[in-house]
CSV table of C-alpha atoms and ligand atoms in Angstrom, one decimal:
chain,number,residue,atom,x,y,z
A,1,MET,CA,-2.7,-4.1,59.9
A,2,VAL,CA,-0.2,-7.0,60.0
A,3,SER,CA,1.0,-7.6,63.5
A,4,ASN,CA,1.5,-11.4,63.7
A,5,ILE,CA,4.1,-13.6,62.0
A,6,VAL,CA,3.1,-17.2,61.3
A,7,LEU,CA,6.0,-19.6,61.1
A,8,ILE,CA,5.5,-22.6,58.8
A,9,GLY,CA,7.8,-25.5,58.1
A,10,TYR,CA,8.5,-29.2,58.6
A,11,MET,CA,9.3,-30.7,62.0
A,12,GLY,CA,12.9,-29.7,62.8
A,13,SER,CA,13.0,-26.7,60.5
A,14,GLY,CA,13.6,-24.3,63.5
A,15,LYS,CA,10.2,-22.7,63.9
A,16,SER,CA,10.4,-22.6,67.7
A,17,SER,CA,14.0,-21.4,67.9
A,18,VAL,CA,13.6,-18.8,65.2
A,19,GLY,CA,10.2,-17.8,66.6
A,20,LYS,CA,11.6,-17.2,70.1
A,21,TYR,CA,14.5,-15.2,68.8
A,22,LEU,CA,12.3,-13.1,66.6
A,23,ALA,CA,9.8,-12.5,69.4
A,24,THR,CA,12.6,-11.1,71.6
A,25,ARG,CA,14.1,-9.0,68.8
A,26,LEU,CA,10.8,-7.5,67.7
A,27,ASN,CA,9.3,-7.3,71.2
A,28,LYS,CA,6.4,-9.6,70.4
A,29,VAL,CA,4.8,-12.5,72.2
A,30,PHE,CA,5.8,-16.1,71.2
A,31,LEU,CA,3.1,-18.7,70.8
A,32,ASP,CA,3.7,-22.3,69.9
A,33,LEU,CA,0.5,-24.0,68.6
A,34,ASP,CA,1.6,-27.4,69.8
A,35,ASP,CA,2.1,-26.0,73.3
A,36,TYR,CA,-1.2,-24.3,73.1
A,37,ILE,CA,-2.9,-27.6,72.1
A,38,GLU,CA,-1.2,-29.5,74.9
A,39,ALA,CA,-2.3,-26.9,77.4
A,40,LYS,CA,-5.9,-26.8,76.2
A,41,GLU,CA,-6.2,-30.6,76.0
A,42,GLY,CA,-4.1,-31.3,79.1
A,43,LYS,CA,-2.1,-33.9,77.3
A,44,LYS,CA,1.2,-34.2,75.4
A,45,ILE,CA,0.9,-34.3,71.6
A,46,THR,CA,2.2,-37.9,71.6
A,47,ASP,CA,-0.5,-38.9,74.0
A,48,ILE,CA,-3.2,-37.2,72.0
A,49,PHE,CA,-2.1,-39.2,69.0
A,50,LYS,CA,-1.9,-42.4,71.0
A,51,ASP,CA,-5.2,-42.0,72.9
A,52,HIS,CA,-7.4,-40.4,70.1
A,53,GLY,CA,-5.6,-40.9,66.8
A,54,GLU,CA,-4.4,-38.4,64.2
A,55,VAL,CA,-7.9,-37.4,62.9
A,56,TYR,CA,-8.9,-36.1,66.4
A,57,PHE,CA,-5.6,-34.3,66.6
A,58,ARG,CA,-6.1,-32.6,63.3
A,59,LYS,CA,-9.6,-31.5,64.3
A,60,LYS,CA,-8.3,-29.9,67.5
A,61,GLU,CA,-5.3,-28.4,65.6
A,62,LYS,CA,-7.7,-26.7,63.3
A,63,GLN,CA,-10.0,-25.4,66.1
A,64,PHE,CA,-7.0,-24.0,68.0
A,65,LEU,CA,-5.4,-22.5,64.9
A,66,VAL,CA,-8.5,-20.5,64.2
A,67,GLU,CA,-8.7,-19.5,67.9
A,68,CYS,CA,-5.0,-18.4,68.0
A,69,LEU,CA,-5.2,-16.4,64.8
A,70,LYS,CA,-8.3,-14.6,66.0
A,71,GLU,CA,-7.0,-13.9,69.5
A,72,SER,CA,-3.4,-13.0,68.8
A,73,ASP,CA,-1.9,-9.6,68.2
A,74,ASN,CA,1.7,-8.7,68.1
A,75,THR,CA,2.6,-12.4,68.2
A,76,ILE,CA,5.0,-14.8,66.5
A,77,ILE,CA,2.9,-18.0,66.0
A,78,SER,CA,4.9,-21.2,65.4
A,79,LEU,CA,2.7,-23.8,63.8
A,80,GLY,CA,3.0,-27.6,63.9
A,81,GLY,CA,4.7,-29.1,60.8
A,82,GLY,CA,1.4,-30.5,59.5
A,83,THR,CA,-0.9,-27.5,60.4
A,84,PRO,CA,-0.9,-25.8,57.0
A,85,CYS,CA,-1.4,-29.1,55.2
A,86,PHE,CA,-4.9,-30.2,56.4
A,87,GLY,CA,-8.4,-29.0,55.5
A,88,ASP,CA,-8.4,-25.3,54.5
A,89,ASN,CA,-5.9,-24.3,57.1
A,90,MET,CA,-3.4,-22.7,54.7
A,91,ASP,CA,-6.2,-20.6,53.1
A,92,VAL,CA,-7.3,-19.6,56.6
A,93,ILE,CA,-3.7,-18.4,57.4
A,94,LEU,CA,-3.4,-16.6,54.1
A,95,ARG,CA,-6.8,-14.9,54.4
A,96,ASP,CA,-5.9,-13.6,57.9
A,97,LYS,CA,-5.2,-9.9,57.4
A,98,LYS,CA,-3.4,-9.6,60.8
A,99,SER,CA,-0.8,-12.3,59.9
A,100,ILE,CA,2.1,-12.7,57.4
A,101,SER,CA,3.2,-16.3,56.7
A,102,VAL,CA,6.9,-17.4,56.6
A,103,TYR,CA,8.0,-20.8,55.4
A,104,LEU,CA,11.3,-22.0,56.9
A,105,LYS,CA,12.7,-24.2,54.0
A,106,THR,CA,15.1,-26.8,55.2
A,107,SER,CA,16.8,-29.6,53.2
A,108,ILE,CA,15.9,-33.3,53.7
A,109,SER,CA,19.5,-34.1,54.9
A,110,THR,CA,19.4,-31.3,57.6
A,111,LEU,CA,16.0,-32.4,58.7
A,112,THR,CA,17.1,-36.0,59.0
A,113,ASP,CA,20.2,-35.0,61.0
A,114,ARG,CA,18.1,-32.9,63.4
A,115,LEU,CA,15.2,-35.3,63.8
A,116,TYR,CA,16.8,-38.8,64.0
A,117,ASP,CA,17.8,-38.8,67.7
A,118,GLU,CA,14.5,-37.2,68.8
A,119,ARG,CA,12.1,-39.1,66.6
A,120,ALA,CA,10.5,-40.9,69.6
A,121,LYS,CA,9.0,-37.6,70.6
A,122,ARG,CA,7.3,-37.1,67.2
A,123,PRO,CA,4.5,-39.6,66.5
A,124,LEU,CA,4.7,-39.3,62.7
A,125,ILE,CA,8.4,-40.3,62.5
A,126,ALA,CA,8.8,-42.5,65.5
A,127,HIS,CA,8.5,-45.6,63.3
A,128,ALA,CA,11.7,-44.9,61.3
A,129,ASN,CA,14.3,-47.2,62.6
A,130,SER,CA,17.3,-46.2,60.5
A,131,VAL,CA,18.7,-43.0,59.0
A,132,GLU,CA,17.9,-44.2,55.5
A,133,ALA,CA,14.2,-45.0,56.4
A,134,LEU,CA,13.8,-41.6,58.0
A,135,THR,CA,15.4,-39.8,55.0
A,136,GLU,CA,13.0,-41.6,52.6
A,137,PHE,CA,10.0,-40.8,54.8
A,138,ILE,CA,10.9,-37.1,55.0
A,139,ALA,CA,11.6,-36.9,51.3
A,140,LYS,CA,8.1,-38.2,50.4
A,141,HIS,CA,6.4,-36.3,53.2
A,142,LEU,CA,8.0,-33.0,52.3
A,143,PHE,CA,7.1,-33.6,48.6
A,144,GLU,CA,3.4,-33.9,49.6
A,145,ARG,CA,3.5,-30.9,51.9
A,146,ASN,CA,5.5,-28.5,49.7
A,147,ILE,CA,2.4,-27.6,47.8
A,148,PHE,CA,1.0,-26.1,51.0
A,149,TYR,CA,4.2,-24.7,52.5
A,150,THR,CA,5.2,-22.9,49.3
A,151,LYS,CA,2.0,-20.8,49.3
A,152,SER,CA,3.6,-18.8,52.2
A,153,GLU,CA,4.0,-15.1,51.5
A,154,ILE,CA,7.7,-15.3,52.5
A,155,ILE,CA,10.1,-18.3,52.0
A,156,VAL,CA,13.5,-18.4,53.7
A,157,ALA,CA,16.0,-21.1,53.1
A,158,THR,CA,17.6,-22.0,56.5
A,159,ASP,CA,20.4,-24.5,55.8
A,160,ASN,CA,23.7,-23.6,57.3
A,161,LYS,CA,22.4,-20.3,58.6
A,162,GLU,CA,22.5,-18.9,62.1
A,163,ILE,CA,19.2,-18.2,63.8
A,164,SER,CA,20.1,-14.5,63.8
A,165,SER,CA,20.6,-14.3,60.1
A,166,ILE,CA,17.4,-16.3,59.4
A,167,SER,CA,15.6,-13.8,61.6
A,168,GLU,CA,17.2,-10.8,59.8
A,169,GLU,CA,16.1,-12.2,56.4
A,170,ILE,CA,12.6,-12.6,57.7
A,171,GLU,CA,12.5,-9.0,59.1
A,172,ASN,CA,13.9,-7.6,55.8
A,173,ALA,CA,11.4,-9.6,53.7
A,174,ILE,CA,8.5,-8.3,55.8
A,175,LEU,CA,9.7,-4.7,55.5
A,176,ARG,CA,9.9,-5.2,51.7
A,177,ILE,CA,6.4,-6.7,51.4
A,178,LEU,CA,4.8,-4.1,53.6
A,179,ASN,CA,6.8,-1.3,51.8
A,180,LEU,CA,8.2,0.0,55.0
B,201,S3P,C1,3.4,-32.7,63.2
B,201,S3P,C2,4.4,-31.8,63.7
B,201,S3P,C3,4.5,-31.6,65.2
B,201,S3P,C4,3.2,-31.8,65.9
B,201,S3P,C5,2.6,-33.2,65.5
B,201,S3P,C6,2.4,-33.4,64.0
B,201,S3P,C7,3.4,-32.9,61.7
B,201,S3P,O1,4.9,-30.2,65.4
B,201,S3P,O2,2.2,-30.8,65.5
B,201,S3P,O3,3.5,-34.1,66.0
B,201,S3P,O4,2.3,-33.3,61.2
B,201,S3P,O5,4.4,-32.5,61.0
B,201,S3P,P1,6.4,-29.7,65.1
B,201,S3P,O6,6.6,-29.3,63.7
B,201,S3P,O7,6.5,-28.5,66.0
B,201,S3P,O8,7.4,-30.7,65.6
């Protein structure tokens, strides 16, 4: 029986905001995989990247993804932007019978607007030192990642939409898929 919703999307696509809103509306628990990793490792994501490198981070991300999926019930799980794009993570998510996956699809320009001022907090985009450089990086990165993101069972476009209407679309799509 499906009881978890897994939110997928690029950094800045609104996974956490939508996830928290949905959790309150549907009376579910909210779990952010990045927060979970930070708690388990006792370090901020930026420090994990700095101290151990990305390969170590991806290994831990996989381990904790599997753990979260296994242990969660009645939960909205917000993944990191890269989670579905490494190893067989997306297949693991799709195979999980307790979870339904939702891709929050956001345009390159909206992502750039949201991420530019807070890029220092995100190790993968911290190097972009102009809006143009960030736009170009996101465009390429999103192109590579789309193949994974678009395997999601539900895809919701988020540009220019309120969190409440994104959440409503997700709820309706889930009801349709589950024939409720
Ligand atoms: C990453 C996204 C981040 C975090 C890490 C790597 C990525 O999560 O997991 O910095 O590869 O896109 P958010 O999408 O929650 O910012």
